Coordinates of N, CA, C and O in Angstrom, one line a residue:
X1 N -6.9 8.4 -3.8 CA -8.0 9.2 -4.1 C -9.2 8.8 -3.4 O -9.2 7.7 -2.8
X2 N -10.3 9.6 -3.4 CA -11.5 9.2 -2.7 C -12.1 7.9 -3.3 O -12.6 7.0 -2.6
X3 N -12.1 7.8 -4.6 CA -12.6 6.7 -5.3 C -11.8 5.4 -4.9 O -12.4 4.3 -4.7
X4 N -10.5 5.5 -4.8 CA -9.7 4.4 -4.4 C -10.1 3.9 -2.9 O -10.1 2.8 -2.6
X5 N -10.3 4.9 -2.1 CA -10.7 4.6 -0.7 C -12.0 3.9 -0.7 O -12.1 2.9 0.1
X6 N -13.0 4.3 -1.5 CA -14.3 3.6 -1.5 C -14.1 2.2 -2.0 O -14.7 1.2 -1.4
X7 N -13.3 2.0 -3.0 CA -13.0 0.6 -3.5 C -12.3 -0.2 -2.5 O -12.7 -1.4 -2.3
X8 N -11.4 0.3 -1.8 CA -10.6 -0.4 -0.7 C -11.6 -0.9 0.4 O -11.6 -2.0 0.8
X9 N -12.5 0.1 0.8 CA -13.5 -0.3 1.8 C -14.4 -1.4 1.3 O -14.8 -2.3 2.1
X10 N -14.8 -1.3 0.1 CA -15.7 -2.3 -0.5 C -15.0 -3.7 -0.5 O -15.7 -4.7 -0.2
X11 N -13.7 -3.7 -0.9 CA -13.0 -5.0 -0.9 C -12.9 -5.6 0.5 O -13.1 -6.8 0.7
X12 N -12.6 -4.7 1.4 CA -12.5 -5.1 2.8 C -13.8 -5.7 3.3 O -13.8 -6.8 3.9
X13 N -14.9 -5.1 3.0 CA -16.2 -5.6 3.4 C -16.6 -6.9 2.7 O -17.1 -7.8 3.2
X14 N -16.3 -6.9 1.4 CA -16.6 -8.1 0.6 C -16.0 -9.4 1.1 O -16.6 -10.4 1.2
X15 N -14.7 -9.3 1.6 CA -14.0 -10.4 2.2 C -14.2 -10.6 3.7 O -13.7 -11.5 4.3
X16 N -15.0 -9.7 4.3 CA -15.3 -9.8 5.7 C -14.1 -9.6 6.6 O -14.0 -10.3 7.6
X17 N -13.2 -8.7 6.2 CA -12.0 -8.5 7.0 C -12.0 -7.2 7.8 O -12.6 -6.2 7.4
X18 N -11.4 -7.3 9.0 CA -11.3 -6.1 9.7 C -10.2 -5.2 9.0 O -9.5 -5.7 8.1
X19 N -10.1 -4.0 9.4 CA -9.1 -3.1 8.8 C -7.7 -3.7 9.0 O -6.9 -3.7 8.0
X20 N -7.4 -4.1 10.2 CA -6.1 -4.6 10.5 C -5.8 -5.9 9.7 O -4.7 -6.1 9.2
X21 N -6.8 -6.8 9.5 CA -6.6 -8.0 8.7 C -6.4 -7.6 7.2 O -5.5 -8.2 6.6
X22 N -7.1 -6.6 6.8 CA -7.0 -6.2 5.4 C -5.6 -5.6 5.1 O -4.9 -6.0 4.1
X23 N -5.2 -4.8 6.0 CA -3.8 -4.1 5.9 C -2.7 -5.2 5.9 O -1.8 -5.2 5.1
X24 N -2.9 -6.2 6.9 CA -1.9 -7.2 7.0 C -1.8 -8.1 5.7 O -0.7 -8.5 5.3
X25 N -2.9 -8.3 5.1 CA -3.0 -9.1 3.9 C -2.3 -8.4 2.7 O -1.6 -9.0 1.9
X26 N -2.5 -7.1 2.6 CA -1.9 -6.3 1.5 C -0.5 -5.8 1.8 O 0.2 -5.3 0.8
X27 N 0.0 -5.8 3.0 CA 1.3 -5.2 3.3 C 2.4 -5.8 2.5 O 3.2 -5.0 2.0
X28 N 2.5 -7.1 2.3 CA 3.6 -7.6 1.5 C 3.5 -7.1 0.0 O 4.6 -6.8 -0.6
X29 N 2.3 -6.9 -0.5 CA 2.2 -6.4 -1.9 C 2.6 -4.9 -1.9 O 3.2 -4.5 -2.9
X30 N 2.2 -4.2 -0.9 CA 2.6 -2.8 -0.8 C 4.1 -2.6 -0.7 O 4.7 -1.8 -1.4
X31 N 4.8 -3.5 0.1 CA 6.2 -3.4 0.2 C 6.9 -3.7 -1.2 O 7.8 -3.0 -1.6
X32 N 6.4 -4.7 -1.9 CA 6.9 -5.0 -3.2 C 6.7 -3.9 -4.2 O 7.7 -3.5 -4.9
X33 N 5.6 -3.3 -4.1 CA 5.3 -2.2 -5.1 C 6.2 -0.9 -4.7 O 6.6 -0.3 -5.6
X34 N 6.4 -0.7 -3.4 CA 7.2 0.4 -3.0 C 8.6 0.2 -3.6 O 9.3 1.1 -4.1
X35 N 9.1 -1.0 -3.4 CA 10.5 -1.4 -4.0 C 10.6 -1.1 -5.5 O 11.5 -0.6 -6.0
X36 N 9.5 -1.5 -6.2 CA 9.5 -1.3 -7.6 C 9.4 0.2 -8.0 O 10.1 0.6 -8.9
X37 N 8.7 1.0 -7.2 CA 8.6 2.4 -7.4 C 9.9 3.1 -7.1 O 10.4 4.0 -7.8
X38 N 10.6 2.6 -6.1 CA 11.9 3.2 -5.7 C 12.9 2.9 -6.9 O 13.7 3.8 -7.2
X39 N 12.9 1.7 -7.5 CA 13.7 1.4 -8.7 C 13.4 2.3 -9.8 O 14.3 2.8 -10.5
X40 N 12.1 2.5 -10.1 CA 11.6 3.3 -11.2 C 12.1 4.8 -11.0 O 12.4 5.5 -11.9
X41 N 12.0 5.2 -9.7 CA 12.4 6.6 -9.4 C 13.9 6.8 -9.8 O 14.2 7.9 -10.3
X42 N 14.7 5.9 -9.5 CA 16.1 6.0 -9.9 C 16.4 6.1 -11.4 O 17.4 6.6 -11.8
X43 N 15.4 5.5 -12.2 CA 15.6 5.4 -13.6 C 15.0 6.6 -14.4 O 15.2 6.7 -15.6
X44 N 14.3 7.5 -13.7 CA 13.6 8.5 -14.4 C 14.2 9.9 -14.1 O 14.7 10.1 -13.0
X45 N 14.1 10.8 -15.1 CA 14.5 12.2 -14.9 C 13.4 13.2 -15.1 O 13.6 14.4 -15.0
X46 N 12.2 12.7 -15.4 CA 11.0 13.5 -15.6 C 10.5 14.0 -14.2 O 10.1 13.2 -13.4
X47 N 10.4 15.3 -14.1 CA 10.0 15.9 -12.8 C 8.6 15.5 -12.4 O 8.3 15.2 -11.2
X48 N 7.7 15.5 -13.4 CA 6.3 15.2 -13.1 C 6.2 13.7 -12.7 O 5.4 13.4 -11.7
X49 N 6.9 12.8 -13.4 CA 6.9 11.4 -13.0 C 7.5 11.2 -11.6 O 6.9 10.4 -10.8
X50 N 8.5 11.9 -11.3 CA 9.1 11.8 -10.0 C 8.2 12.2 -8.9 O 8.1 11.6 -7.8
X51 N 7.4 13.3 -9.1 CA 6.4 13.8 -8.2 C 5.4 12.7 -8.0 O 4.9 12.4 -6.8
X52 N 4.9 12.1 -9.1 CA 3.9 11.1 -9.0 C 4.4 9.9 -8.2 O 3.7 9.3 -7.4
X53 N 5.6 9.4 -8.5 CA 6.2 8.3 -7.9 C 6.4 8.5 -6.4 O 6.0 7.7 -5.5
X54 N 6.9 9.7 -6.0 CA 7.1 10.0 -4.6 C 5.8 10.1 -3.9 O 5.7 9.6 -2.7
X55 N 4.7 10.6 -4.5 CA 3.4 10.7 -3.9 C 2.8 9.3 -3.7 O 2.3 9.0 -2.6
X56 N 3.0 8.4 -4.7 CA 2.6 7.0 -4.6 C 3.3 6.3 -3.4 O 2.6 5.6 -2.6
X57 N 4.6 6.5 -3.3 CA 5.3 5.8 -2.2 C 4.9 6.3 -0.9 O 4.6 5.6 0.0
X58 N 4.7 7.6 -0.8 CA 4.2 8.2 0.5 C 2.9 7.7 0.9 O 2.6 7.3 2.0
X59 N 1.9 7.6 -0.1 CA 0.6 7.1 0.2 C 0.6 5.6 0.6 O 0.0 5.3 1.6
X60 N 1.4 4.8 -0.1 CA 1.5 3.4 0.3 C 2.1 3.2 1.7 O 1.6 2.4 2.5
X61 N 3.1 4.0 2.0 CA 3.7 3.9 3.3 C 2.8 4.3 4.4 O 2.7 3.8 5.4
X62 N 2.0 5.4 4.1 CA 1.1 5.9 5.1 C 0.0 5.0 5.4 O -0.5 5.0 6.5
X63 N -0.5 4.2 4.5 CA -1.6 3.3 4.7 C -1.1 1.9 5.2 O -1.7 1.4 6.1
X64 N -0.1 1.4 4.5 CA 0.2 0.0 4.7 C 1.4 -0.3 5.6 O 1.6 -1.4 6.1
X65 N 2.3 0.7 5.8 CA 3.5 0.5 6.6 C 3.5 1.5 7.8 O 3.5 2.7 7.5
X66 N 3.6 1.0 9.0 CA 3.6 1.9 10.1 C 4.8 1.6 11.0 O 5.3 0.4 11.1
X67 N 5.3 2.5 11.7 CA 6.4 2.3 12.7 C 7.6 1.6 12.1 O 8.1 2.0 11.1
X68 N 8.0 0.5 12.8 CA 9.2 -0.2 12.4 C 9.0 -1.1 11.2 O 9.9 -1.7 10.7
X69 N 7.8 -1.1 10.6 CA 7.6 -1.9 9.4 C 8.0 -1.2 8.1 O 7.8 -1.7 7.1
X70 N 8.6 0.0 8.2 CA 9.0 0.8 7.0 C 10.2 0.1 6.3 O 10.4 0.3 5.2
X71 N 11.0 -0.7 7.0 CA 12.1 -1.3 6.3 C 11.7 -2.6 5.5 O 10.7 -3.1 5.7

């Protein structure tokens, strides 16, 4: 969301990190969270929850994982 983006930029500035440094720092956490979401996705049958989980995975991959880093 827009609010999340503002908070992310604020954290990046607070720690004096470039965008690339910030993303590199958070990438392992994003990968872990994606794995957790993938497991949760397999355990749910609620369509709305599945849509939310898929959107979350897509957003995390779009921001924190690029190219061959998707695996």
